[in-house]
Amino acid sequence: EAQVTQNPRYLITVTGKKLTVTCSQNMNHEYMSWYRQDPGLGLRQIYYSMNVEVTDKGDVPEGYKVSRKEKRNFPLILESPSPNQTSLYFCASSSDRGLRALHFGNGTRLTVT
Amino acid sequence: GDSVTQMEGPVTLSEEAFLTINCTYTATGYPSLFWYVQYPGEGLQLLLKATKADDKGSNKGFEATYRKETTSFHLEKGSVQVSDSAVYFCALSDLPGNNRLAFGKGNQVVVIP
């Protein structure tokens, strides 16, 4: 089954403790992206990647890192999480540079205390 | 920059009622327009799309027409069901050169039996 898999689904952590949210897609998509969803703000893009070793900042990249060493994986790294990064995070991928169809994972709900 | 504006506030309506969710956009080029739906506890799914002016996207009884003269892409459904309860996001992708989707803030739709 074609899918985007994020792990974990839920994560509670403390300020300053490094964490990684994994994202993997099995559709051989070139494009991958991370979003955060917050009440009243909708979805905002954090980082995206057009292909292996090609990443770029989205609208809200501060406090996040990403890497794209393999086509299928696009982990999101929070080196020193802070409470304002408490949010619902989504990974997405697309085969189409025109982004005519994004495939989303089921989300990771992160709480930073 | 490119942006999408959705009508404010949740939408509550009775089963079999007519649904309209307004979406207007600002873009410098010739965007593709999308509606995504998010069911509870899930990621976003593409509902429908339109890639040029006057195109009509349709799926699952939902329709939206790309209106360049009014820069709008309003979502409509003639007779909603309880299973249509979800959050609906309008989005645009503006090419060339823009490697991301710009999302609206979303509208929560609640359909009451």
PDB file of C-alpha atoms in Angstrom:
ATOM      1  CA  GLU A   1       0.000   0.000   0.000  1.00  0.00           C
ATOM      2  CA  ALA A   2       1.288   3.460  -0.947  1.00  0.00           C
ATOM      3  CA  GLN A   3       1.815   5.468   2.179  1.00  0.00           C
ATOM      4  CA  VAL A   4       3.764   8.026   4.155  1.00  0.00           C
ATOM      5  CA  THR A   5       4.685   6.706   7.594  1.00  0.00           C
ATOM      6  CA  GLN A   6       5.560   8.956  10.506  1.00  0.00           C
ATOM      7  CA  ASN A   7       6.817   7.871  13.894  1.00  0.00           C
ATOM      8  CA  PRO A   8       6.035   8.307  16.648  1.00  0.00           C
ATOM      9  CA  ARG A   9       2.339   9.290  16.579  1.00  0.00           C
ATOM     10  CA  TYR A  10       2.571  10.913  19.989  1.00  0.00           C
ATOM     11  CA  LEU A  11       5.606  12.289  21.798  1.00  0.00           C
ATOM     12  CA  ILE A  12       5.944  14.102  25.096  1.00  0.00           C
ATOM     13  CA  THR A  13       9.357  15.486  25.938  1.00  0.00           C
ATOM     14  CA  VAL A  14      11.076  18.153  27.992  1.00  0.00           C
ATOM     15  CA  THR A  15      12.707  21.387  26.942  1.00  0.00           C
ATOM     16  CA  GLY A  16      16.164  20.922  25.493  1.00  0.00           C
ATOM     17  CA  LYS A  17      16.102  17.169  24.942  1.00  0.00           C
ATOM     18  CA  LYS A  18      16.972  16.427  21.321  1.00  0.00           C
ATOM     19  CA  LEU A  19      14.432  14.422  19.370  1.00  0.00           C
ATOM     20  CA  THR A  20      13.859  13.096  15.873  1.00  0.00           C
ATOM     21  CA  VAL A  21      10.565  12.446  14.137  1.00  0.00           C
ATOM     22  CA  THR A  22      10.953   9.969  11.310  1.00  0.00           C
ATOM     23  CA  CYS A  23       9.179  10.046   7.976  1.00  0.00           C
ATOM     24  CA  SER A  24       9.324   7.385   5.294  1.00  0.00           C
ATOM     25  CA  GLN A  25       7.493   7.020   1.979  1.00  0.00           C
ATOM     26  CA  ASN A  26       7.276   3.940  -0.235  1.00  0.00           C
ATOM     27  CA  MET A  27       6.222   5.656  -3.467  1.00  0.00           C
ATOM     28  CA  ASN A  28       9.663   6.654  -4.745  1.00  0.00           C
ATOM     29  CA  HIS A  29       8.661  10.314  -4.515  1.00  0.00           C
ATOM     30  CA  GLU A  30      11.287  12.977  -5.098  1.00  0.00           C
ATOM     31  CA  TYR A  31       9.560  15.753  -3.163  1.00  0.00           C
ATOM     32  CA  MET A  32       9.093  15.599   0.621  1.00  0.00           C
ATOM     33  CA  SER A  33       8.061  18.233   3.099  1.00  0.00           C
ATOM     34  CA  TRP A  34       7.329  18.890   6.766  1.00  0.00           C
ATOM     35  CA  TYR A  35       4.435  20.985   8.062  1.00  0.00           C
ATOM     36  CA  ARG A  36       3.201  21.997  11.448  1.00  0.00           C
ATOM     37  CA  GLN A  37      -0.469  22.521  12.199  1.00  0.00           C
ATOM     38  CA  ASP A  38      -1.553  24.902  14.930  1.00  0.00           C
ATOM     39  CA  PRO A  39      -5.059  26.097  15.863  1.00  0.00           C
ATOM     40  CA  GLY A  40      -5.992  29.259  14.011  1.00  0.00           C
ATOM     41  CA  LEU A  41      -2.832  29.160  11.897  1.00  0.00           C
ATOM     42  CA  GLY A  42      -3.510  26.235   9.569  1.00  0.00           C
ATOM     43  CA  LEU A  43      -0.558  24.410   8.037  1.00  0.00           C
ATOM     44  CA  ARG A  44       2.802  26.067   7.808  1.00  0.00           C
ATOM     45  CA  GLN A  45       5.741  24.576   5.953  1.00  0.00           C
ATOM     46  CA  ILE A  46       8.921  23.944   7.943  1.00  0.00           C
ATOM     47  CA  TYR A  47      11.329  22.446   5.406  1.00  0.00           C
ATOM     48  CA  TYR A  48      11.091  20.711   2.077  1.00  0.00           C
ATOM     49  CA  SER A  49      13.322  18.591  -0.130  1.00  0.00           C
ATOM     50  CA  MET A  50      13.252  18.351  -3.898  1.00  0.00           C
ATOM     51  CA  ASN A  51      15.498  15.275  -3.965  1.00  0.00           C
ATOM     52  CA  VAL A  52      18.297  13.464  -2.144  1.00  0.00           C
ATOM     53  CA  GLU A  53      20.726  15.925  -0.524  1.00  0.00           C
ATOM     54  CA  VAL A  54      18.566  18.892  -1.637  1.00  0.00           C
ATOM     55  CA  THR A  55      16.699  20.644   1.163  1.00  0.00           C
ATOM     56  CA  ASP A  56      15.357  24.149   1.634  1.00  0.00           C
ATOM     57  CA  LYS A  57      13.630  26.250   4.247  1.00  0.00           C
ATOM     58  CA  GLY A  58       9.906  26.750   4.318  1.00  0.00           C
ATOM     59  CA  ASP A  59       8.004  29.421   6.200  1.00  0.00           C
ATOM     60  CA  VAL A  60       8.934  28.476   9.777  1.00  0.00           C
ATOM     61  CA  PRO A  61      12.333  26.690   9.810  1.00  0.00           C
ATOM     62  CA  GLU A  62      13.728  28.143  13.046  1.00  0.00           C
ATOM     63  CA  GLY A  63      14.546  25.476  15.620  1.00  0.00           C
ATOM     64  CA  TYR A  64      14.343  22.581  13.162  1.00  0.00           C
ATOM     65  CA  LYS A  65      16.755  20.605  11.021  1.00  0.00           C
ATOM     66  CA  VAL A  66      16.198  18.022   8.315  1.00  0.00           C
ATOM     67  CA  SER A  67      18.274  15.653   6.245  1.00  0.00           C
ATOM     68  CA  ARG A  68      17.656  13.744   3.028  1.00  0.00           C
ATOM     69  CA  LYS A  69      20.308  11.066   2.703  1.00  0.00           C
ATOM     70  CA  GLU A  70      17.981   8.579   1.045  1.00  0.00           C
ATOM     71  CA  LYS A  71      15.028   9.158  -1.226  1.00  0.00           C
ATOM     72  CA  ARG A  72      12.501   7.447   1.020  1.00  0.00           C
ATOM     73  CA  ASN A  73      13.394   9.081   4.359  1.00  0.00           C
ATOM     74  CA  PHE A  74      13.108  12.669   5.548  1.00  0.00           C
ATOM     75  CA  PRO A  75      13.585  12.961   9.316  1.00  0.00           C
ATOM     76  CA  LEU A  76      12.739  16.113  11.255  1.00  0.00           C
ATOM     77  CA  ILE A  77      15.221  16.948  14.005  1.00  0.00           C
ATOM     78  CA  LEU A  78      14.639  19.244  16.964  1.00  0.00           C
ATOM     79  CA  GLU A  79      18.066  19.820  18.501  1.00  0.00           C
ATOM     80  CA  SER A  80      16.776  21.697  21.542  1.00  0.00           C
ATOM     81  CA  PRO A  81      12.989  21.609  21.668  1.00  0.00           C
ATOM     82  CA  SER A  82      11.081  24.432  23.308  1.00  0.00           C
ATOM     83  CA  PRO A  83       7.425  24.668  24.414  1.00  0.00           C
ATOM     84  CA  ASN A  84       6.536  26.808  21.373  1.00  0.00           C
ATOM     85  CA  GLN A  85       7.292  23.769  19.219  1.00  0.00           C
ATOM     86  CA  THR A  86       4.366  21.924  20.781  1.00  0.00           C
ATOM     87  CA  SER A  87       2.279  21.196  17.717  1.00  0.00           C
ATOM     88  CA  LEU A  88       0.897  18.600  15.306  1.00  0.00           C
ATOM     89  CA  TYR A  89       3.463  17.739  12.652  1.00  0.00           C
ATOM     90  CA  PHE A  90       2.825  16.286   9.212  1.00  0.00           C
ATOM     91  CA  CYS A  91       5.187  14.844   6.660  1.00  0.00           C
ATOM     92  CA  ALA A  92       4.119  14.823   3.016  1.00  0.00           C
ATOM     93  CA  SER A  93       5.504  13.637  -0.306  1.00  0.00           C
ATOM     94  CA  SER A  94       4.793  14.089  -3.987  1.00  0.00           C
ATOM     95  CA  SER A  95       6.021  12.641  -7.242  1.00  0.00           C
ATOM     96  CA  ASP A  96       5.111  15.823  -9.024  1.00  0.00           C
ATOM     97  CA  ARG A  97       7.133  19.029  -8.915  1.00  0.00           C
ATOM     98  CA  GLY A  98       3.903  20.822  -9.658  1.00  0.00           C
ATOM     99  CA  LEU A  99       2.648  19.432  -6.357  1.00  0.00           C
ATOM    100  CA  ARG A 100      -0.625  18.416  -7.885  1.00  0.00           C
ATOM    101  CA  ALA A 101      -1.093  15.733  -5.234  1.00  0.00           C
ATOM    102  CA  LEU A 102       0.579  15.687  -1.844  1.00  0.00           C
ATOM    103  CA  HIS A 103       0.399  12.468   0.175  1.00  0.00           C
ATOM    104  CA  PHE A 104       0.351  13.085   3.908  1.00  0.00           C
ATOM    105  CA  GLY A 105       1.316  10.957   6.873  1.00  0.00           C
ATOM    106  CA  ASN A 106      -1.069  10.633   9.822  1.00  0.00           C
ATOM    107  CA  GLY A 107       0.751  13.154  11.944  1.00  0.00           C
ATOM    108  CA  THR A 108       2.905  13.329  15.066  1.00  0.00           C
ATOM    109  CA  ARG A 109       1.533  15.155  18.064  1.00  0.00           C
ATOM    110  CA  LEU A 110       4.461  16.649  19.958  1.00  0.00           C
ATOM    111  CA  THR A 111       4.242  18.158  23.433  1.00  0.00           C
ATOM    112  CA  VAL A 112       7.266  19.946  24.875  1.00  0.00           C
ATOM    113  CA  THR A 113       7.031  20.742  28.593  1.00  0.00           C
TER     114      THR A 113
ATOM    115  CA  GLY B   1       3.675  36.313  -1.688  1.00  0.00           C
ATOM    116  CA  ASP B   2       1.165  33.672  -2.609  1.00  0.00           C
ATOM    117  CA  SER B   3      -1.632  33.242  -0.110  1.00  0.00           C
ATOM    118  CA  VAL B   4      -5.003  31.641   0.401  1.00  0.00           C
ATOM    119  CA  THR B   5      -7.846  33.039   2.492  1.00  0.00           C
ATOM    120  CA  GLN B   6     -10.688  30.916   3.800  1.00  0.00           C
ATOM    121  CA  MET B   7     -13.829  32.166   5.474  1.00  0.00           C
ATOM    122  CA  GLU B   8     -13.590  32.503   9.213  1.00  0.00           C
ATOM    123  CA  GLY B   9     -15.003  30.098  11.751  1.00  0.00           C
ATOM    124  CA  PRO B  10     -16.414  26.570  11.864  1.00  0.00           C
ATOM    125  CA  VAL B  11     -19.413  25.559   9.795  1.00  0.00           C
ATOM    126  CA  THR B  12     -22.237  23.639  11.434  1.00  0.00           C
ATOM    127  CA  LEU B  13     -25.126  22.365   9.378  1.00  0.00           C
ATOM    128  CA  SER B  14     -27.749  19.654   9.278  1.00  0.00           C
ATOM    129  CA  GLU B  15     -27.560  16.488   7.234  1.00  0.00           C
ATOM    130  CA  GLU B  16     -28.679  16.996   3.597  1.00  0.00           C
ATOM    131  CA  ALA B  17     -28.028  20.740   3.773  1.00  0.00           C
ATOM    132  CA  PHE B  18     -26.066  22.619   1.107  1.00  0.00           C
ATOM    133  CA  LEU B  19     -22.446  23.347   1.965  1.00  0.00           C
ATOM    134  CA  THR B  20     -20.322  26.229   0.705  1.00  0.00           C
ATOM    135  CA  ILE B  21     -16.844  27.067   1.953  1.00  0.00           C
ATOM    136  CA  ASN B  22     -15.321  30.192   0.484  1.00  0.00           C
ATOM    137  CA  CYS B  23     -11.721  30.379  -0.685  1.00  0.00           C
ATOM    138  CA  THR B  24      -9.950  33.277  -2.354  1.00  0.00           C
ATOM    139  CA  TYR B  25      -6.340  33.479  -3.376  1.00  0.00           C
ATOM    140  CA  THR B  26      -3.499  35.848  -4.207  1.00  0.00           C
ATOM    141  CA  ALA B  27      -0.821  34.695  -6.630  1.00  0.00           C
ATOM    142  CA  THR B  28       1.564  36.301  -9.066  1.00  0.00           C
ATOM    143  CA  GLY B  29       1.475  33.562 -11.691  1.00  0.00           C
ATOM    144  CA  TYR B  30      -0.981  30.887 -12.787  1.00  0.00           C
ATOM    145  CA  PRO B  31      -1.595  28.719  -9.755  1.00  0.00           C
ATOM    146  CA  SER B  32      -3.076  25.291  -9.446  1.00  0.00           C
ATOM    147  CA  LEU B  33      -5.781  25.162  -6.791  1.00  0.00           C
ATOM    148  CA  PHE B  34      -6.696  22.373  -4.413  1.00  0.00           C
ATOM    149  CA  TRP B  35      -9.040  21.349  -1.660  1.00  0.00           C
ATOM    150  CA  TYR B  36      -7.717  18.966   0.970  1.00  0.00           C
ATOM    151  CA  VAL B  37      -9.794  17.240   3.656  1.00  0.00           C
ATOM    152  CA  GLN B  38      -8.635  16.126   7.102  1.00  0.00           C
ATOM    153  CA  TYR B  39     -10.749  13.580   8.962  1.00  0.00           C
ATOM    154  CA  PRO B  40     -10.305  13.277  12.731  1.00  0.00           C
ATOM    155  CA  GLY B  41      -6.965  11.755  13.707  1.00  0.00           C
ATOM    156  CA  GLU B  42      -5.717  11.542  10.144  1.00  0.00           C
ATOM    157  CA  GLY B  43      -3.477  13.412   7.738  1.00  0.00           C
ATOM    158  CA  LEU B  44      -4.759  15.536   4.894  1.00  0.00           C
ATOM    159  CA  GLN B  45      -6.097  13.921   1.738  1.00  0.00           C
ATOM    160  CA  LEU B  46      -6.489  15.541  -1.641  1.00  0.00           C
ATOM    161  CA  LEU B  47     -10.204  16.057  -2.286  1.00  0.00           C
ATOM    162  CA  LEU B  48     -10.147  17.814  -5.652  1.00  0.00           C
ATOM    163  CA  LYS B  49      -8.042  20.100  -7.797  1.00  0.00           C
ATOM    164  CA  ALA B  50      -8.132  22.478 -10.768  1.00  0.00           C
ATOM    165  CA  THR B  51      -5.088  23.511 -12.733  1.00  0.00           C
ATOM    166  CA  LYS B  52      -6.363  26.330 -14.949  1.00  0.00           C
ATOM    167  CA  ALA B  53      -9.037  28.974 -15.115  1.00  0.00           C
ATOM    168  CA  ASP B  54     -12.632  27.761 -15.528  1.00  0.00           C
ATOM    169  CA  ASP B  55     -11.664  24.174 -14.657  1.00  0.00           C
ATOM    170  CA  LYS B  56     -14.050  22.432 -12.306  1.00  0.00           C
ATOM    171  CA  GLY B  57     -12.690  19.900  -9.864  1.00  0.00           C
ATOM    172  CA  SER B  58     -15.068  17.306  -8.436  1.00  0.00           C
ATOM    173  CA  ASN B  59     -14.957  14.307  -6.142  1.00  0.00           C
ATOM    174  CA  LYS B  60     -17.311  12.552  -3.705  1.00  0.00           C
ATOM    175  CA  GLY B  61     -20.121  14.997  -4.537  1.00  0.00           C
ATOM    176  CA  PHE B  62     -17.923  18.041  -3.845  1.00  0.00           C
ATOM    177  CA  GLU B  63     -17.222  20.602  -6.551  1.00  0.00           C
ATOM    178  CA  ALA B  64     -15.114  23.731  -6.937  1.00  0.00           C
ATOM    179  CA  THR B  65     -14.617  25.960  -9.977  1.00  0.00           C
ATOM    180  CA  TYR B  66     -11.418  27.904 -10.633  1.00  0.00           C
ATOM    181  CA  ARG B  67     -12.568  31.525 -11.128  1.00  0.00           C
ATOM    182  CA  LYS B  68      -9.713  33.725 -12.258  1.00  0.00           C
ATOM    183  CA  GLU B  69     -11.837  36.864 -12.516  1.00  0.00           C
ATOM    184  CA  THR B  70     -12.777  36.674  -8.833  1.00  0.00           C
ATOM    185  CA  THR B  71      -9.612  34.799  -7.720  1.00  0.00           C
ATOM    186  CA  SER B  72     -11.800  32.237  -6.012  1.00  0.00           C
ATOM    187  CA  PHE B  73     -12.153  28.490  -5.635  1.00  0.00           C
ATOM    188  CA  HIS B  74     -15.209  27.952  -3.447  1.00  0.00           C
ATOM    189  CA  LEU B  75     -16.058  24.409  -2.335  1.00  0.00           C
ATOM    190  CA  GLU B  76     -19.662  23.219  -2.616  1.00  0.00           C
ATOM    191  CA  LYS B  77     -21.676  20.107  -1.921  1.00  0.00           C
ATOM    192  CA  GLY B  78     -25.380  19.826  -2.548  1.00  0.00           C
ATOM    193  CA  SER B  79     -26.341  17.429   0.260  1.00  0.00           C
ATOM    194  CA  VAL B  80     -23.898  16.778   3.093  1.00  0.00           C
ATOM    195  CA  GLN B  81     -23.739  13.657   5.238  1.00  0.00           C
ATOM    196  CA  VAL B  82     -22.517  13.155   8.785  1.00  0.00           C
ATOM    197  CA  SER B  83     -19.450  11.452   7.301  1.00  0.00           C
ATOM    198  CA  ASP B  84     -18.463  14.769   5.666  1.00  0.00           C
ATOM    199  CA  SER B  85     -17.602  16.178   9.091  1.00  0.00           C
ATOM    200  CA  ALA B  86     -13.935  17.128   8.795  1.00  0.00           C
ATOM    201  CA  VAL B  87     -11.563  20.053   8.379  1.00  0.00           C
ATOM    202  CA  TYR B  88     -11.289  21.415   4.836  1.00  0.00           C
ATOM    203  CA  PHE B  89      -8.215  23.259   3.552  1.00  0.00           C
ATOM    204  CA  CYS B  90      -7.890  25.315   0.404  1.00  0.00           C
ATOM    205  CA  ALA B  91      -4.388  25.439  -1.105  1.00  0.00           C
ATOM    206  CA  LEU B  92      -2.496  26.741  -4.099  1.00  0.00           C
ATOM    207  CA  SER B  93       0.681  25.848  -5.910  1.00  0.00           C
ATOM    208  CA  ASP B  94       2.165  28.586  -8.058  1.00  0.00           C
ATOM    209  CA  LEU B  95       4.620  27.613 -10.774  1.00  0.00           C
ATOM    210  CA  PRO B  96       7.249  28.014 -11.964  1.00  0.00           C
ATOM    211  CA  GLY B  97       9.719  28.477  -9.174  1.00  0.00           C
ATOM    212  CA  ASN B  98       7.498  27.931  -6.172  1.00  0.00           C
ATOM    213  CA  ASN B  99       8.151  24.540  -4.677  1.00  0.00           C
ATOM    214  CA  ARG B 100       5.487  24.565  -2.047  1.00  0.00           C
ATOM    215  CA  LEU B 101       1.785  24.664  -1.408  1.00  0.00           C
ATOM    216  CA  ALA B 102       0.294  27.632   0.398  1.00  0.00           C
ATOM    217  CA  PHE B 103      -2.570  26.509   2.630  1.00  0.00           C
ATOM    218  CA  GLY B 104      -5.513  28.383   4.032  1.00  0.00           C
ATOM    219  CA  LYS B 105      -6.257  28.117   7.742  1.00  0.00           C
ATOM    220  CA  GLY B 106      -8.909  25.475   7.286  1.00  0.00           C
ATOM    221  CA  ASN B 107     -12.597  25.256   8.131  1.00  0.00           C
ATOM    222  CA  GLN B 108     -14.054  22.784  10.576  1.00  0.00           C
ATOM    223  CA  VAL B 109     -17.307  21.372   9.175  1.00  0.00           C
ATOM    224  CA  VAL B 110     -19.703  19.643  11.564  1.00  0.00           C
ATOM    225  CA  VAL B 111     -22.726  17.897  10.106  1.00  0.00           C
ATOM    226  CA  ILE B 112     -25.510  17.148  12.584  1.00  0.00           C
ATOM    227  CA  PRO B 113     -27.873  14.202  11.977  1.00  0.00           C
TER     228      PRO B 113
END
